[in-house]
Tab-separated table of C-alpha atoms in Angstrom:
chain	number	residue	atom	x	y	z
A	896	MET	CA	-81.626	-92.589	73.925
A	897	LEU	CA	-81.571	-91.350	77.527
A	898	ILE	CA	-78.450	-89.909	79.100
A	899	SER	CA	-78.273	-90.080	82.846
A	900	LYS	CA	-76.776	-87.241	84.832
A	901	THR	CA	-73.462	-87.771	86.484
A	902	ASP	CA	-72.617	-86.814	90.018
A	903	ASN	CA	-70.647	-83.780	88.827
A	904	ASP	CA	-73.694	-82.426	86.900
A	905	GLU	CA	-75.911	-82.802	89.938
A	906	GLN	CA	-73.352	-81.024	92.072
A	907	GLN	CA	-73.100	-78.113	89.553
A	908	GLU	CA	-76.900	-77.690	89.496
A	909	GLY	CA	-76.993	-77.501	93.264
A	910	VAL	CA	-74.358	-74.757	93.361
A	911	VAL	CA	-75.815	-71.249	92.926
A	912	ASP	CA	-73.535	-68.364	91.866
A	913	SER	CA	-74.050	-65.448	94.263
A	914	LYS	CA	-73.159	-62.906	91.552
A	915	LEU	CA	-75.994	-63.945	89.226
A	916	PRO	CA	-79.607	-62.851	89.886
A	917	VAL	CA	-82.043	-65.558	90.897
A	918	CYS	CA	-85.372	-65.688	89.048
A	919	PRO	CA	-88.280	-65.454	91.503
A	920	ASN	CA	-90.517	-67.560	89.199
A	921	CYS	CA	-88.393	-70.552	88.255
A	922	GLY	CA	-85.505	-70.184	90.728
A	923	SER	CA	-82.781	-70.492	88.064
A	924	ALA	CA	-79.532	-68.550	88.432
A	925	LYS	CA	-78.347	-68.579	84.838
A	926	GLU	CA	-77.048	-65.509	82.992
A	927	SER	CA	-79.939	-63.207	82.076
A	928	ILE	CA	-80.915	-61.791	78.689
A	929	LEU	CA	-80.447	-58.030	78.136
A	930	GLU	CA	-83.179	-56.273	76.176
A	931	GLN	CA	-83.307	-52.595	75.131
A	932	VAL	CA	-86.738	-50.983	74.734
A	933	PRO	CA	-87.836	-47.334	74.235
A	934	SER	CA	-88.859	-45.449	77.349
A	935	PRO	CA	-91.819	-43.019	77.714
A	936	ALA	CA	-89.275	-40.196	77.690
A	937	SER	CA	-88.283	-41.262	74.157
A	938	PHE	CA	-91.762	-40.564	72.790
A	939	ILE	CA	-92.213	-37.323	74.767
A	940	ILE	CA	-88.870	-35.850	73.657
A	941	SER	CA	-89.498	-36.973	70.059
A	942	LEU	CA	-92.893	-35.240	70.031
A	943	ILE	CA	-91.312	-32.019	71.345
A	944	CYS	CA	-88.609	-32.211	68.661
A	945	LEU	CA	-91.272	-32.754	66.001
A	946	LEU	CA	-93.174	-29.633	67.105
A	947	TYR	CA	-90.170	-27.315	67.411
A	948	CYS	CA	-87.723	-28.647	64.797
A	949	GLY	CA	-90.089	-29.595	61.980
A	950	ILE	CA	-88.567	-31.704	59.232
A	951	TRP	CA	-85.121	-31.497	60.853
A	952	CYS	CA	-86.357	-33.851	63.580
A	953	ILE	CA	-85.534	-36.815	61.298
A	954	PHE	CA	-81.886	-36.308	62.323
A	955	ILE	CA	-82.648	-35.840	66.040
A	956	ILE	CA	-85.265	-38.519	66.785
A	957	PRO	CA	-82.927	-41.517	66.113
A	958	LEU	CA	-80.411	-40.066	68.569
A	959	VAL	CA	-83.173	-39.485	71.124
A	960	PHE	CA	-84.395	-43.110	70.891
A	961	GLN	CA	-80.855	-44.430	71.083
A	962	SER	CA	-79.932	-42.388	74.163
A	963	THR	CA	-83.176	-42.824	76.152
A	964	LYS	CA	-83.652	-46.590	75.938
A	965	ILE	CA	-84.380	-48.772	78.970
A	966	ILE	CA	-82.247	-51.881	79.642
A	967	ILE	CA	-84.315	-54.831	80.925
A	968	LYS	CA	-82.813	-58.060	82.296
A	969	ARG	CA	-84.960	-61.147	81.649
A	970	CYS	CA	-84.715	-64.730	82.822
A	971	TYR	CA	-83.126	-67.130	80.377
A	972	TYR	CA	-85.798	-69.810	80.951
A	973	CYS	CA	-89.139	-68.128	81.742
A	974	ASN	CA	-88.456	-64.688	80.180
A	975	SER	CA	-89.708	-62.883	83.270
A	976	GLU	CA	-88.406	-59.402	84.078
A	977	LEU	CA	-85.619	-59.387	86.672
A	978	GLU	CA	-84.229	-55.846	86.615
A	979	LYS	CA	-84.821	-52.537	84.821
A	980	ARG	CA	-82.216	-49.812	84.387
A	981	ASN	CA	-82.540	-46.374	82.763
A	982	TYR	CA	-79.832	-44.467	80.957
A	983	PHE	CA	-80.957	-41.303	82.735
A	984	GLN	CA	-81.735	-41.618	86.405
A	985	LEU	CA	-82.522	-38.929	88.989
A	986	PRO	CA	-81.704	-39.548	92.654
A	987	ASN	CA	-84.033	-39.863	95.624
A	988	ILE	CA	-84.160	-36.634	97.629
A	989	ASN	CA	-84.270	-38.581	100.930
A	990	ASP	CA	-80.815	-40.085	100.380
A	991	GLN	CA	-77.786	-38.420	101.951
A	992	ILE	CA	-75.681	-39.130	98.858
A	993	LEU	CA	-77.289	-38.220	95.527
A	994	GLN	CA	-76.339	-39.903	92.256
A	995	PHE	CA	-77.100	-38.414	88.854
A	996	ARG	CA	-76.730	-40.962	86.050
A	997	PHE	CA	-76.388	-39.946	82.376
A	998	GLY	CA	-75.662	-43.100	80.430
A	999	ASN	CA	-72.326	-44.441	81.632
A	1000	CYS	CA	-71.504	-41.182	83.447
A	1001	ILE	CA	-72.451	-40.941	87.145
A	1002	ILE	CA	-72.201	-37.787	89.271
A	1003	VAL	CA	-72.078	-38.345	93.029
A	1004	VAL	CA	-72.706	-35.357	95.310
A	1005	SER	CA	-73.807	-34.756	98.876
A	1006	ARG	CA	-77.435	-33.734	99.394
A	1007	LYS	CA	-76.389	-30.581	101.282
A	1008	TYR	CA	-74.204	-29.234	98.475
A	1009	ALA	CA	-76.758	-30.283	95.848
A	1010	MET	CA	-79.471	-28.236	97.579
A	1011	ILE	CA	-77.142	-25.215	97.866
A	1012	LEU	CA	-76.218	-25.441	94.175
A	1013	LEU	CA	-79.871	-25.821	93.159
A	1014	GLY	CA	-80.861	-22.770	95.240
A	1015	ILE	CA	-78.133	-20.640	93.649
A	1016	ILE	CA	-79.324	-21.655	90.170
A	1017	PHE	CA	-82.933	-20.682	90.997
A	1018	ILE	CA	-81.869	-17.318	92.450
A	1019	ILE	CA	-79.817	-16.460	89.355
A	1020	PHE	CA	-82.663	-17.527	87.062
A	1021	PHE	CA	-85.318	-15.405	88.784
A	1022	TYR	CA	-82.955	-12.441	89.084
A	1023	PHE	CA	-82.308	-12.299	85.344
A	1024	LYS	CA	-85.954	-13.041	84.551
A	1025	TYR	CA	-87.660	-10.352	86.622
A	1026	ASN	CA	-85.048	-7.764	87.619
A	1027	ALA	CA	-82.417	-7.705	84.895
A	1028	GLU	CA	-84.537	-7.777	81.729
A	1029	LYS	CA	-83.456	-5.216	79.165
A	1030	GLU	CA	-86.126	-2.790	78.086
A	1031	VAL	CA	-86.855	-2.854	74.373
A	1032	PHE	CA	-87.406	0.601	72.904
A	1033	GLU	CA	-89.209	0.857	69.598
A	1034	ILE	CA	-87.543	3.529	67.478
A	1035	ASP	CA	-89.988	5.214	65.134
A	1036	LEU	CA	-88.336	6.560	61.999
A	1037	HIS	CA	-90.078	9.400	60.178
A	1038	THR	CA	-90.021	10.110	56.464
A	1039	ASN	CA	-90.829	13.318	54.595
A	1040	LEU	CA	-92.013	11.509	51.474
A	1041	GLN	CA	-95.590	12.297	50.499
A	1042	TRP	CA	-98.378	10.230	48.958
A	1043	ILE	CA	-97.457	11.311	45.439
A	1044	ASP	CA	-93.892	10.054	46.046
A	1045	PHE	CA	-95.271	6.748	47.260
A	1046	LEU	CA	-97.315	6.371	44.069
A	1047	GLN	CA	-94.212	7.026	41.972
A	1048	TYR	CA	-92.029	4.534	43.848
A	1049	CYS	CA	-94.471	1.787	44.849
A	1050	GLY	CA	-97.782	2.631	43.159
A	1051	LYS	CA	-99.981	0.445	41.013
A	1052	PHE	CA	-98.187	1.249	37.756
A	1053	GLN	CA	-94.783	0.421	39.258
A	1054	PHE	CA	-96.129	-2.738	40.910
A	1055	VAL	CA	-97.647	-4.013	37.662
A	1056	GLU	CA	-94.530	-3.139	35.684
A	1057	ASN	CA	-91.979	-4.573	38.136
A	1058	GLY	CA	-93.276	-6.000	41.406
A	1059	LEU	CA	-89.840	-6.870	42.827
A	1060	LYS	CA	-88.540	-3.356	42.270
A	1061	ALA	CA	-91.647	-1.827	43.853
A	1062	ARG	CA	-91.314	-4.032	46.935
A	1063	HIS	CA	-87.608	-3.237	47.252
A	1064	GLN	CA	-88.297	0.496	47.098
A	1065	PHE	CA	-91.088	0.098	49.655
A	1066	GLU	CA	-88.828	-1.745	52.104
A	1067	THR	CA	-86.052	0.838	51.797
A	1068	LEU	CA	-88.159	4.025	51.789
A	1069	PHE	CA	-91.461	3.377	53.589
A	1070	LYS	CA	-91.574	0.133	55.585
A	1071	ASN	CA	-91.800	0.642	59.384
A	1072	LYS	CA	-91.528	4.404	58.914
A	1073	ILE	CA	-94.035	7.035	60.005
A	1074	VAL	CA	-95.644	9.193	57.322
A	1075	SER	CA	-97.646	12.386	57.771
A	1076	TRP	CA	-100.372	12.562	55.111
A	1077	ASN	CA	-103.834	13.936	54.461
A	1078	GLY	CA	-106.701	11.640	53.541
A	1079	ILE	CA	-110.470	11.420	53.184
A	1080	TYR	CA	-112.576	9.260	55.488
A	1081	VAL	CA	-114.716	6.512	53.916
A	1082	LYS	CA	-115.838	4.031	56.611
A	1083	THR	CA	-114.813	2.005	59.678
A	1084	LYS	CA	-115.073	-1.769	60.127
A	1085	LEU	CA	-114.087	-4.307	62.758
A	1086	ASN	CA	-110.905	-6.243	62.043
A	1087	TYR	CA	-111.275	-10.018	61.615
A	1088	ASP	CA	-107.822	-10.623	60.107
A	1089	ILE	CA	-105.571	-12.525	62.524
A	1090	GLN	CA	-102.392	-11.277	60.818
A	1091	PHE	CA	-102.875	-7.720	62.093
A	1092	PRO	CA	-103.388	-7.106	65.868
A	1093	TYR	CA	-105.888	-4.271	65.491
A	1094	ASN	CA	-109.420	-3.941	66.794
A	1095	TYR	CA	-110.814	-2.159	63.726
A	1096	MET	CA	-109.777	-0.748	60.373
A	1097	VAL	CA	-110.390	2.777	59.079
A	1098	TYR	CA	-110.782	3.032	55.289
A	1099	ILE	CA	-109.121	6.129	53.812
A	1100	LYS	CA	-109.179	7.476	50.261
A	1101	MET	CA	-106.219	9.545	49.104
A	1102	ASP	CA	-105.888	12.437	46.667
A	1103	PRO	CA	-104.929	11.637	43.922
A	1104	THR	CA	-106.406	8.183	44.177
A	1105	GLU	CA	-105.107	5.031	42.523
A	1106	SER	CA	-108.499	3.294	42.672
A	1107	THR	CA	-111.876	3.958	41.098
A	1108	ASP	CA	-115.115	5.504	42.432
A	1109	ASP	CA	-115.554	5.138	46.203
A	1110	ILE	CA	-112.990	2.337	46.717
A	1111	PRO	CA	-110.447	3.361	49.416
A	1112	ASP	CA	-106.680	3.337	48.951
A	1113	ILE	CA	-105.277	2.564	52.414
A	1114	LEU	CA	-106.378	0.995	55.708
A	1115	LEU	CA	-105.449	2.476	59.079
A	1116	GLY	CA	-105.193	-0.151	61.803
A	1117	VAL	CA	-106.460	1.193	65.136
A	1118	LYS	CA	-106.226	-0.299	68.633
A	1119	SER	CA	-109.036	0.298	71.081
A	1120	GLN	CA	-106.561	1.466	73.744
A	1121	GLU	CA	-105.632	4.493	71.618
A	1122	TYR	CA	-108.906	5.485	69.919
A	1123	PHE	CA	-112.491	4.404	70.535
A	1124	ILE	CA	-114.567	3.309	67.585
A	1125	ASP	CA	-117.124	6.036	68.362
A	1126	THR	CA	-114.532	8.619	67.295
A	1127	PHE	CA	-114.668	7.308	63.732
A	1128	GLN	CA	-118.337	6.378	63.576
A	1129	MET	CA	-119.231	10.032	64.186
A	1130	LEU	CA	-117.313	11.091	61.056
A	1131	GLU	CA	-119.081	11.642	57.762
A	1132	ILE	CA	-118.040	10.144	54.455
A	1133	GLY	CA	-115.731	12.626	52.747
A	1134	GLN	CA	-114.389	14.179	55.980
A	1135	GLN	CA	-110.785	15.331	55.548
A	1136	LEU	CA	-108.241	13.923	58.018
A	1137	HIS	CA	-104.579	14.470	58.809
A	1138	PHE	CA	-102.887	11.396	60.239
A	1139	ASN	CA	-99.480	10.140	61.303
A	1140	ALA	CA	-99.229	6.424	60.654
A	1141	LYS	CA	-96.603	3.713	60.502
A	1142	PHE	CA	-96.383	1.797	57.224
A	1143	ILE	CA	-96.817	-1.929	57.862
A	1144	SER	CA	-97.352	-3.688	54.527
A	1145	LEU	CA	-97.544	-2.869	50.846
A	1146	GLY	CA	-100.728	-3.601	48.954
A	1147	SER	CA	-101.172	-4.809	45.404
A	1148	GLU	CA	-103.773	-4.615	42.668
A	1149	TYR	CA	-106.273	-6.473	44.843
A	1150	ASN	CA	-105.158	-5.609	48.415
A	1151	PHE	CA	-105.035	-2.378	50.403
A	1152	HIS	CA	-101.966	-0.731	51.906
A	1153	ILE	CA	-101.885	-1.311	55.686
A	1154	LEU	CA	-100.738	1.397	58.128
A	1155	GLU	CA	-100.849	1.644	61.924
A	1156	LEU	CA	-102.439	4.847	63.179
A	1157	LYS	CA	-100.319	6.918	65.583
A	1158	GLN	CA	-102.022	10.327	65.606
A	1159	LEU	CA	-105.222	11.691	64.082
A	1160	ASP	CA	-106.402	15.263	63.446
A	1161	ILE	CA	-109.772	16.150	61.909
A	1162	ILE	CA	-109.657	18.998	59.381
A	1163	GLN	CA	-112.733	21.209	59.740
A	1164	GLU	CA	-113.444	21.895	56.083
A	1165	ASN	CA	-116.154	21.143	53.571
A	1166	ILE	CA	-117.064	17.538	52.894
A	1167	VAL	CA	-115.307	16.197	49.797
A	1168	ASP	CA	-117.180	14.223	47.158
A	1169	ILE	CA	-115.202	11.012	46.846
A	1170	LYS	CA	-116.284	10.406	43.255
A	1171	GLN	CA	-114.851	13.784	42.183
A	1172	ILE	CA	-111.284	13.018	43.303
A	1173	LYS	CA	-108.889	12.914	40.392
A	1174	LYS	CA	-107.210	9.630	39.649
A	1175	PHE	CA	-103.454	9.133	39.493
A	1176	THR	CA	-102.992	8.301	35.828
A	1177	LEU	CA	-100.049	7.225	33.765
A	1178	ILE	CA	-99.742	10.765	32.348
A	1179	MET	CA	-99.275	12.206	35.837
A	1180	ASP	CA	-96.692	9.546	36.625
A	1181	GLN	CA	-94.740	10.331	33.468
A	1182	ALA	CA	-94.910	14.070	34.212
A	1183	GLN	CA	-93.580	13.547	37.727
A	1184	GLN	CA	-90.801	11.308	36.457
A	1185	LEU	CA	-89.892	13.924	33.825
A	1186	LYS	CA	-89.795	16.601	36.505
A	1187	LYS	CA	-87.457	14.516	38.622
A	1188	THR	CA	-85.123	13.714	35.745
A	1189	LYS	CA	-84.882	17.369	34.735
A	1190	LEU	CA	-84.072	18.440	38.276
A	1191	GLN	CA	-81.494	15.674	38.593
A	1192	ASP	CA	-79.877	16.690	35.309
A	1193	SER	CA	-79.726	20.332	36.372
A	1194	LEU	CA	-78.196	19.421	39.725
A	1195	LYS	CA	-75.639	17.164	38.068
A	1196	ARG	CA	-74.717	19.955	35.685
A	1197	MET	CA	-74.366	22.407	38.558
A	1198	ILE	CA	-72.205	19.965	40.546
A	1199	HIS	CA	-70.078	19.334	37.488
A	1200	MET	CA	-69.555	23.082	36.996
A	1201	TYR	CA	-68.633	23.532	40.651
A	1202	GLN	CA	-65.877	20.943	40.425
A	1203	PRO	CA	-62.365	22.494	40.459
A	1204	LYS	CA	-60.332	22.601	37.263
A	1205	ILE	CA	-56.588	22.308	36.894
A	1206	ASN	CA	-54.826	25.401	35.521
A	1207	ASP	CA	-53.016	24.449	32.329
A	1208	ASN	CA	-50.332	27.161	32.678
A	1209	LYS	CA	-49.306	26.149	36.187
A	1210	SER	CA	-49.797	22.421	35.780
A	1211	LYS	CA	-46.338	22.106	34.252
A	1212	VAL	CA	-44.755	23.486	37.431
A	1213	ASP	CA	-46.806	21.606	40.052
A	1214	GLN	CA	-49.983	19.787	38.971
A	1215	ASN	CA	-50.608	18.303	42.415
A	1216	ASN	CA	-50.677	21.497	44.501
A	1217	VAL	CA	-51.956	24.260	42.186
A	1218	VAL	CA	-55.795	24.201	41.784
A	1219	GLN	CA	-58.091	26.919	40.526
A	1220	MET	CA	-61.907	27.155	40.788
A	1221	GLY	CA	-63.691	27.147	37.446
A	1222	LEU	CA	-66.659	29.443	38.253
A	1223	SER	CA	-67.135	33.066	39.155
A	1224	ALA	CA	-69.880	34.634	41.294
A	1225	GLU	CA	-71.796	35.862	38.234
A	1226	GLN	CA	-71.781	32.375	36.715
A	1227	ILE	CA	-73.114	30.893	39.956
A	1228	GLN	CA	-75.976	33.426	39.981
A	1229	ASP	CA	-76.785	32.574	36.373
A	1230	ILE	CA	-76.971	28.855	37.276
A	1231	GLU	CA	-79.295	29.555	40.199
A	1232	GLN	CA	-81.555	31.654	37.976
A	1233	GLU	CA	-81.670	28.846	35.403
A	1234	ILE	CA	-82.673	26.348	38.093
A	1235	GLU	CA	-85.465	28.659	39.309
A	1236	GLN	CA	-86.735	29.106	35.762
A	1237	LEU	CA	-86.653	25.344	35.253
A	1238	GLN	CA	-88.664	24.766	38.422
A	1239	LYS	CA	-91.243	27.372	37.377
A	1240	GLN	CA	-91.500	25.771	33.952
A	1241	LEU	CA	-92.048	22.336	35.491
A	1242	GLU	CA	-94.705	23.724	37.823
A	1243	SER	CA	-96.507	25.358	34.916
A	1244	GLU	CA	-96.390	22.077	32.956
A	1245	GLU	CA	-97.800	20.215	35.945
A	1246	GLN	CA	-100.562	22.811	36.299
A	1247	GLN	CA	-101.431	22.416	32.630
A	1248	ILE	CA	-101.649	18.642	33.036
A	1249	ASN	CA	-103.918	19.036	36.061
A	1250	ASP	CA	-106.129	21.510	34.154
A	1251	GLU	CA	-106.382	19.110	31.225
A	1252	GLN	CA	-107.400	16.275	33.535
A	1253	SER	CA	-109.983	18.461	35.268
A	1254	GLN	CA	-111.393	19.439	31.861
A	1255	VAL	CA	-111.594	15.779	30.879
A	1256	ILE	CA	-113.414	15.003	34.133
A	1257	ASN	CA	-115.816	17.913	33.600
A	1258	ASN	CA	-116.490	16.815	30.020
A	1259	ASP	CA	-117.217	13.303	31.227
A	1260	GLN	CA	-119.594	14.657	33.831
A	1261	ILE	CA	-121.362	16.845	31.253
A	1262	GLU	CA	-121.702	13.891	28.885
A	1263	ASN	CA	-123.090	11.746	31.680
A	1264	SER	CA	-125.594	14.443	32.660
A	1265	LEU	CA	-126.673	14.911	29.017
A	1266	SER	CA	-127.077	11.190	28.559
A	1267	LYS	CA	-129.179	11.035	31.727
A	1268	GLU	CA	-131.370	13.908	30.505
A	1269	GLU	CA	-131.857	12.214	27.130
A	1270	ASN	CA	-132.789	8.981	28.861
A	1271	ASP	CA	-135.265	10.844	31.067
A	1272	ILE	CA	-136.823	12.578	28.037
A	1273	ASN	CA	-137.125	9.267	26.203
A	1274	MET	CA	-138.718	7.651	29.219
A	1275	ASN	CA	-141.193	10.511	29.601
A	1276	SER	CA	-142.099	10.347	25.935
A	1277	LYS	CA	-142.653	6.598	26.183
A	1278	ILE	CA	-144.847	7.051	29.233
A	1279	ASN	CA	-146.889	9.749	27.475
A	1280	ASN	CA	-147.317	7.585	24.394
A	1281	GLU	CA	-148.468	4.679	26.516
A	1282	GLN	CA	-150.938	6.886	28.358
A	1283	GLU	CA	-152.340	8.229	25.059
A	1284	SER	CA	-152.652	4.716	23.677
A	1285	ILE	CA	-154.506	3.656	26.841
A	1286	LYS	CA	-156.862	6.643	26.506
A	1287	ASP	CA	-157.534	5.866	22.827
A	1288	SER	CA	-158.278	2.251	23.607
A	1289	SER	CA	-160.624	3.248	26.437
A	1290	THR	CA	-162.519	5.705	24.182
A	1291	LYS	CA	-162.880	3.043	21.502
A	1292	ASN	CA	-164.252	0.596	24.014
A	1293	ASN	CA	-166.778	3.169	25.224
A	1294	LEU	CA	-167.917	3.900	21.672
A	1295	ASP	CA	-168.288	0.207	20.931
A	1296	GLN	CA	-170.372	-0.294	24.050
A	1297	GLN	CA	-172.652	2.620	23.099
């Protein structure tokens, strides 16, 4: 069934609304279709958020896509693009009046004042960037703790027994602090570890050592601006050194302790045999701990005896104001003498322990030398027997030939 158009319909088609956009393809002036699509800025900003925010970008990227979409007007009939509008729009610098659009918010400003404001912002930025930067001073804290103290607080025995406690003591007592120790040079190698910004590493063995044979205990990180590698390559194995270094990281059973070298002094003494250095054993650790506990107990006792006592006779009259010291000068001298005797006793015990360890080391060396001599004698006897057997066989062959 065909329906013919009336005169009113033909008149309405001929009338074009001036407010509606006219499609250049089909010429229709109907209301257009609005379409929202992501802009290139959406993907660029999302990629930046992904790199800098990590997993938290899942909360930011939806907002970015929603706020940076492009609105496109399309024809109702042929679907051709009529107009494109961005949420964010920057003005043309040639215009006298500049418009900054941020979504539904529009800022209108004169080009003259916009240029003045932009120049002021650049001047302030460069002023604070190049002329008003605060200098950062690195404060180096020193510690008087020695290598033996380090072994007691953060050594291998403490790390194996309680790793968390050892790390806590390291962070409070040694981390980022400068130590002044003596060590024995082993070797120098180039640094290939990206974690530490040093050109080469100097391997140092300490006395007493917590490792075996010729394995070093610590690594000194050195920068080429401070010391050349030739300085260390000229050293011999076993050369004694005195160094000031900053503690960087704590080692473990399988890793070395890392320090940053600050100052180096070469001690002109005899070369030390690395294999003869005594090892820090559990007996030495227990002896040092016993020494510390005894000194702490004596100091606590002395402090307790120095504390004032309340006089019982006068406490009934005024217990708050009347105080009497509980020690005389003779008693104080007696306490000091006891502390000196205790220190001497502890030193003698430590010396005995060291002598016992040296005797054990000497006995081991003697046993090793004896075993080597026995092996040499056995080898010589075997060689002689073989030579005699060869001679006998040769004589027999000669007799048989004759």
